[in-house]
Amino acid sequence: TLDRQKRLYIASNQQNKATRPYQNIVTIYRSSSVTNGHPSELKPWFQTNYPGSPAYIHAVENIAFGPDGHLYAGNGGRTDGGLTGADSEWYGGGETPITGCLWRIKSDSNPPVLEVYARGTRNAYGFCWNDAGEMFATENGPDADAPEELNHIEEGKHYGFPFRFADWTKKAYPTSPEPPDGLAFTLPVANLGPDGGFSGTPMFTFDPHSGPGGIVFLGKEFPEGYRGTFLLTRFGNFIRSPKDNSGFDVLRATLRRNAEGRYEGHFHTVLSGLGRPIDIHQGAPGKLYIAEYSRSTNSSDSYGPSGRILELSVAGR
């Protein structure tokens, strides 16, 4: 991502096995100069670490600057559902205070300071802000067949992980941890259809395993019907039977507050049959770029051949 001074930031995750338990090292680099008009000379700007995981190290996924000028990062869970276990090399204590949450990194401090902005997000793969400065984040659910989520993120709120998923009141797994007494959970955005997994009654939010990824808010440069809505990618199922083709698409989300003040929305398919679309970005006014991870759409295949970058633009742009 870029900041207001057009400096480039790149996040990396690296498993370090020099200590026990093994650690995941998160480093965010920032450009320190400009070469031929482009940001260059990346140097470490922020670093932290926590115990890694042999299976579910989602780690830092998306980074973006918010309306307040600070850097936000989605740092995923290190477990599927808060499960614990004994291992001589890997930490077996479930989640940590800085995993499964959204970070705000105060960029006006030297060195930058990490705050936990919101908790309970298993893997907030993509997030963005609307024109009112409200934050919305996609979330990938567990191997258990819980709906994937779109959440309205507010500071200090808890969105369920690893205790609850979507609107479930049951545990995802018998051995999932019990929530602390008095902990309140914030429900995801309700899906009122017609697409994204809707089957006649509101769901919270998408088909299980459909893999919601990147998300963007469409402003005034987009036409009526799209202006003021969100577009989001869905990577596509790769856990369940290959016959379950949920995802592999781009959805438009039109959100509104209900009588209780919570967001709900209608979801419509904009593009389908894509090859694992993983992210979406805005370019010049009226232009969007969709990144495919690969053209493979079957979990039994390899991830080749390589994916594409697709341009979606307003007519005449």
Coordinates of C-alpha atoms in Angstrom, one line a residue:
T1 CA 0.0 0.0 0.0
L2 CA 0.9 3.7 -0.3
D3 CA 0.7 6.4 2.3
R4 CA -0.3 10.1 1.7
Q5 CA 3.4 10.9 0.9
K6 CA 3.4 8.1 -1.7
R7 CA 5.8 5.9 0.3
L8 CA 5.4 2.2 -0.4
Y9 CA 4.7 -0.3 2.3
I10 CA 5.1 -4.1 1.9
A11 CA 4.3 -6.7 4.6
S12 CA 6.0 -10.0 5.0
N13 CA 5.6 -13.1 7.2
Q14 CA 8.5 -15.5 7.8
Q15 CA 8.6 -18.6 10.0
N16 CA 11.7 -18.5 12.2
K17 CA 12.8 -21.8 13.6
A18 CA 15.8 -20.5 15.5
T19 CA 13.9 -20.6 18.8
R20 CA 11.3 -22.8 20.4
P21 CA 8.5 -22.5 19.9
Y22 CA 8.9 -21.5 16.3
Q23 CA 8.0 -17.9 15.6
N24 CA 6.2 -16.0 12.9
I25 CA 8.0 -12.8 12.2
V26 CA 5.9 -10.0 10.7
T27 CA 8.0 -7.2 9.1
I28 CA 6.5 -4.2 7.3
Y29 CA 9.0 -2.4 5.0
R30 CA 8.7 1.2 3.9
S31 CA 10.4 2.9 1.0
S32 CA 13.0 5.6 2.0
S33 CA 13.6 7.3 -1.4
V34 CA 12.4 7.7 -4.9
T35 CA 14.1 6.4 -8.1
N36 CA 12.8 7.5 -11.5
G37 CA 9.6 8.7 -9.9
H38 CA 8.9 5.4 -8.1
P39 CA 9.3 4.6 -4.4
S40 CA 12.5 2.6 -3.7
E41 CA 15.0 1.5 -1.1
L42 CA 12.6 -0.5 1.2
K43 CA 13.8 -0.6 4.8
P44 CA 12.2 -2.3 7.8
W45 CA 9.7 0.1 9.4
F46 CA 7.8 -2.1 11.8
Q47 CA 8.3 -5.6 13.2
T48 CA 6.7 -8.0 15.7
N49 CA 6.4 -11.7 16.3
Y50 CA 4.3 -14.4 17.8
P51 CA 4.3 -18.2 17.9
G52 CA 3.9 -19.7 14.4
S53 CA 1.8 -22.7 13.4
P54 CA 2.4 -25.7 11.1
A55 CA -1.0 -25.5 9.5
Y56 CA -3.0 -22.3 10.1
I57 CA -0.5 -19.4 10.0
H58 CA -2.8 -16.9 8.2
A59 CA -0.6 -14.1 9.6
V60 CA -0.7 -10.5 8.1
E61 CA -2.8 -10.5 4.9
N62 CA -4.0 -7.0 3.9
I63 CA -2.5 -3.6 4.9
A64 CA -4.1 -0.2 4.1
F65 CA -4.1 3.3 5.5
G66 CA -7.4 4.4 7.1
P67 CA -9.1 7.8 7.0
D68 CA -7.2 8.6 10.2
G69 CA -3.9 8.3 8.5
H70 CA -2.8 5.2 10.4
L71 CA -1.9 1.8 8.9
Y72 CA -4.3 -1.1 9.5
A73 CA -3.4 -4.7 9.1
G74 CA -5.5 -7.9 9.2
N75 CA -3.6 -10.4 11.2
G76 CA -5.3 -13.8 10.9
G77 CA -5.7 -16.6 13.4
R78 CA -2.9 -19.2 14.0
T79 CA -5.5 -22.0 14.5
D80 CA -8.6 -23.2 12.7
G81 CA -10.8 -22.6 15.7
G82 CA -8.7 -21.8 18.8
L83 CA -7.7 -25.4 19.2
T84 CA -4.8 -26.3 21.5
G85 CA -2.3 -29.1 21.5
A86 CA 1.1 -30.4 22.7
D87 CA 4.2 -30.2 20.4
S88 CA 7.9 -29.9 21.2
E89 CA 8.5 -27.3 18.5
W90 CA 5.2 -25.5 17.8
Y91 CA 3.3 -23.4 20.4
G92 CA 0.1 -25.3 21.3
G93 CA -1.7 -22.7 23.3
G94 CA -4.2 -21.6 20.8
E95 CA -4.5 -17.9 19.8
T96 CA -2.3 -15.1 21.2
P97 CA -3.2 -11.5 22.1
I98 CA -2.2 -10.2 18.7
T99 CA -3.6 -13.0 16.4
G100 CA -7.1 -13.3 15.0
C101 CA -7.6 -9.5 15.1
L102 CA -7.2 -6.3 13.2
W103 CA -4.2 -4.1 14.0
R104 CA -3.9 -0.3 13.9
I105 CA -0.3 0.7 13.7
K106 CA 0.2 4.3 14.8
S107 CA 2.3 5.8 12.0
D108 CA 2.9 9.1 13.7
S109 CA 5.0 7.4 16.4
N110 CA 8.7 6.6 16.1
P111 CA 8.9 3.7 16.4
P112 CA 5.4 2.9 15.2
V113 CA 3.1 1.6 17.9
L114 CA 0.8 -1.5 17.4
E115 CA -2.8 -1.4 18.8
V116 CA -5.4 -4.1 18.5
Y117 CA -8.3 -2.2 16.8
A118 CA -10.9 -5.1 16.9
R119 CA -10.8 -8.8 17.8
G120 CA -12.4 -12.0 16.8
T121 CA -11.6 -12.1 13.1
R122 CA -10.2 -15.4 11.9
N123 CA -8.8 -14.1 8.7
A124 CA -9.8 -10.6 7.6
Y125 CA -8.4 -11.0 4.2
G126 CA -9.6 -7.7 2.7
F127 CA -11.0 -4.5 4.2
C128 CA -11.8 -1.0 3.1
W129 CA -13.7 2.1 4.2
N130 CA -16.9 3.7 2.7
D131 CA -17.4 7.4 2.2
A132 CA -18.5 7.8 5.8
G133 CA -15.2 6.4 7.1
E134 CA -16.8 3.1 8.2
M135 CA -14.6 0.0 7.9
F136 CA -15.8 -3.3 6.3
A137 CA -13.8 -6.5 6.2
T138 CA -14.2 -9.9 4.6
E139 CA -13.4 -13.0 6.7
N140 CA -12.6 -16.6 5.8
G141 CA -14.3 -19.1 8.1
P142 CA -13.1 -22.4 9.5
D143 CA -12.9 -25.9 8.0
A144 CA -16.2 -26.5 9.8
D145 CA -19.1 -25.5 7.5
A146 CA -19.8 -22.1 8.9
P147 CA -20.8 -19.2 6.7
E148 CA -17.9 -16.9 5.6
E149 CA -18.4 -13.3 6.7
L150 CA -18.6 -9.6 5.8
N151 CA -18.2 -7.5 9.0
H152 CA -18.7 -3.9 9.8
I153 CA -15.6 -3.3 11.9
E154 CA -15.8 -0.9 14.8
E155 CA -13.1 -0.2 17.3
G156 CA -13.2 -2.4 20.4
K157 CA -15.8 -4.8 19.1
H158 CA -15.4 -8.6 19.0
Y159 CA -16.5 -10.6 16.0
G160 CA -16.6 -14.1 17.4
F161 CA -13.4 -16.0 16.5
P162 CA -12.4 -18.5 17.9
F163 CA -15.6 -18.9 20.0
R164 CA -18.4 -18.3 17.5
F165 CA -18.8 -18.0 13.7
A166 CA -21.4 -16.1 11.7
D167 CA -24.7 -16.4 13.7
W168 CA -23.9 -19.8 15.1
T169 CA -24.6 -20.3 18.8
K170 CA -22.9 -23.7 18.8
K171 CA -19.2 -24.4 18.8
A172 CA -17.5 -25.1 15.5
Y173 CA -15.6 -28.0 17.2
P174 CA -16.3 -29.8 20.5
T175 CA -12.9 -28.8 21.8
S176 CA -13.2 -25.1 20.8
P177 CA -12.6 -22.8 23.8
E178 CA -15.3 -21.3 25.9
P179 CA -15.8 -17.5 25.6
P180 CA -14.9 -15.4 28.6
D181 CA -17.9 -14.5 30.8
G182 CA -19.7 -11.4 29.6
L183 CA -18.0 -11.2 26.2
A184 CA -20.4 -9.7 23.6
F185 CA -20.1 -10.7 19.9
T186 CA -21.0 -8.5 16.9
L187 CA -22.9 -10.3 14.1
P188 CA -21.7 -10.1 10.5
V189 CA -23.6 -8.3 7.8
A190 CA -26.8 -10.2 7.0
N191 CA -27.1 -11.4 3.4
L192 CA -30.6 -10.8 2.1
G193 CA -29.9 -12.2 -1.3
P194 CA -30.3 -13.0 -4.1
D195 CA -26.7 -14.2 -4.4
G196 CA -23.6 -15.2 -2.4
G197 CA -25.3 -18.2 -0.7
F198 CA -28.7 -16.8 0.0
S199 CA -31.4 -19.5 0.0
G200 CA -34.6 -17.8 1.1
T201 CA -33.7 -16.7 4.6
P202 CA -31.1 -14.2 5.8
M203 CA -27.6 -15.7 6.3
F204 CA -24.5 -14.3 7.9
T205 CA -22.9 -13.8 5.2
F206 CA -21.7 -16.1 2.4
D207 CA -21.5 -19.8 1.4
P208 CA -19.1 -21.8 3.6
H209 CA -15.6 -22.0 2.0
S210 CA -16.3 -19.6 -0.8
G211 CA -13.3 -17.5 0.2
P212 CA -14.2 -13.8 0.3
G213 CA -11.0 -11.8 -0.4
G214 CA -10.4 -8.3 -1.6
I215 CA -13.0 -5.6 -1.3
V216 CA -13.3 -2.0 -2.6
F217 CA -15.9 0.8 -2.1
L218 CA -17.2 2.5 -5.3
G219 CA -17.4 6.2 -5.1
K220 CA -18.9 9.0 -7.2
E221 CA -16.8 8.1 -10.3
F222 CA -19.0 5.0 -10.8
P223 CA -22.5 4.9 -12.4
E224 CA -25.8 4.9 -10.6
G225 CA -26.5 1.4 -9.2
Y226 CA -22.8 0.9 -8.5
R227 CA -22.0 4.2 -6.8
G228 CA -22.0 3.8 -3.0
T229 CA -21.7 0.0 -3.1
F230 CA -18.9 -2.5 -2.6
L231 CA -17.3 -5.1 -4.9
L232 CA -15.6 -8.1 -3.4
T233 CA -13.9 -11.2 -4.8
R234 CA -14.5 -14.8 -3.7
F235 CA -11.5 -17.1 -4.2
G236 CA -13.6 -20.2 -4.4
N237 CA -14.0 -23.4 -2.5
F238 CA -11.0 -25.7 -2.2
I239 CA -11.9 -27.7 1.0
R240 CA -15.2 -29.4 0.1
S241 CA -16.1 -31.6 -2.9
P242 CA -15.0 -30.1 -6.3
K243 CA -18.7 -30.3 -7.2
D244 CA -19.3 -27.4 -4.8
N245 CA -18.4 -24.5 -6.9
S246 CA -19.2 -21.7 -4.5
G247 CA -17.1 -18.6 -5.1
F248 CA -15.0 -18.0 -8.1
D249 CA -16.8 -14.7 -8.6
V250 CA -17.1 -11.0 -7.9
L251 CA -20.1 -9.8 -5.9
R252 CA -21.6 -6.4 -5.5
A253 CA -22.8 -5.6 -2.0
T254 CA -25.5 -2.9 -1.4
L255 CA -25.6 -2.3 2.3
R256 CA -28.1 -0.5 4.6
R257 CA -28.8 -0.3 8.3
N258 CA -31.9 -2.1 9.5
A259 CA -34.3 -1.0 12.2
E260 CA -31.9 -2.2 14.9
G261 CA -29.0 -0.2 13.4
R262 CA -27.1 -3.2 12.1
Y263 CA -25.9 -3.5 8.5
E264 CA -27.6 -5.9 6.2
G265 CA -27.3 -6.1 2.4
H266 CA -28.2 -7.4 -1.0
F267 CA -25.6 -9.2 -2.9
H268 CA -25.5 -9.6 -6.7
T269 CA -23.1 -11.5 -8.9
V270 CA -21.1 -9.2 -11.2
L271 CA -18.7 -11.7 -12.7
S272 CA -18.6 -15.5 -12.3
G273 CA -16.6 -18.4 -13.5
L274 CA -13.3 -16.7 -12.7
G275 CA -10.1 -18.5 -11.9
R276 CA -9.7 -18.0 -8.1
P277 CA -10.1 -14.2 -7.9
I278 CA -8.1 -13.2 -4.8
D279 CA -8.0 -9.4 -4.8
I280 CA -9.5 -6.3 -6.3
H281 CA -7.9 -2.8 -6.5
Q282 CA -8.9 0.6 -7.8
G283 CA -6.7 2.3 -10.3
A284 CA -7.5 5.4 -12.3
P285 CA -11.0 6.9 -11.7
G286 CA -13.6 4.4 -12.9
K287 CA -11.1 1.5 -13.3
L288 CA -10.8 -1.7 -11.2
Y289 CA -8.3 -4.4 -11.4
I290 CA -9.1 -8.0 -10.4
A291 CA -6.2 -10.4 -9.6
E292 CA -6.7 -14.1 -10.1
Y293 CA -4.5 -16.5 -8.1
S294 CA -4.6 -19.1 -10.9
R295 CA -6.9 -20.5 -13.5
S296 CA -7.4 -23.7 -11.6
T297 CA -10.9 -24.2 -10.1
N298 CA -10.6 -27.8 -8.8
S299 CA -9.1 -28.7 -5.5
S300 CA -7.7 -31.9 -7.0
D301 CA -5.6 -30.0 -9.5
S302 CA -2.4 -28.0 -9.1
Y303 CA -2.7 -24.2 -9.0
G304 CA -1.5 -23.8 -12.6
P305 CA -1.8 -22.3 -15.1
S306 CA -1.1 -18.8 -13.9
G307 CA -4.0 -16.4 -13.3
R308 CA -4.8 -13.1 -15.0
I309 CA -5.2 -9.5 -14.1
L310 CA -8.6 -8.3 -15.4
E311 CA -9.6 -4.7 -15.9
L312 CA -13.2 -3.7 -15.2
S313 CA -14.0 -0.1 -16.2
V314 CA -16.8 2.3 -16.6
A315 CA -17.7 2.7 -20.2
G316 CA -15.7 5.4 -21.9
R317 CA -13.0 5.5 -19.2

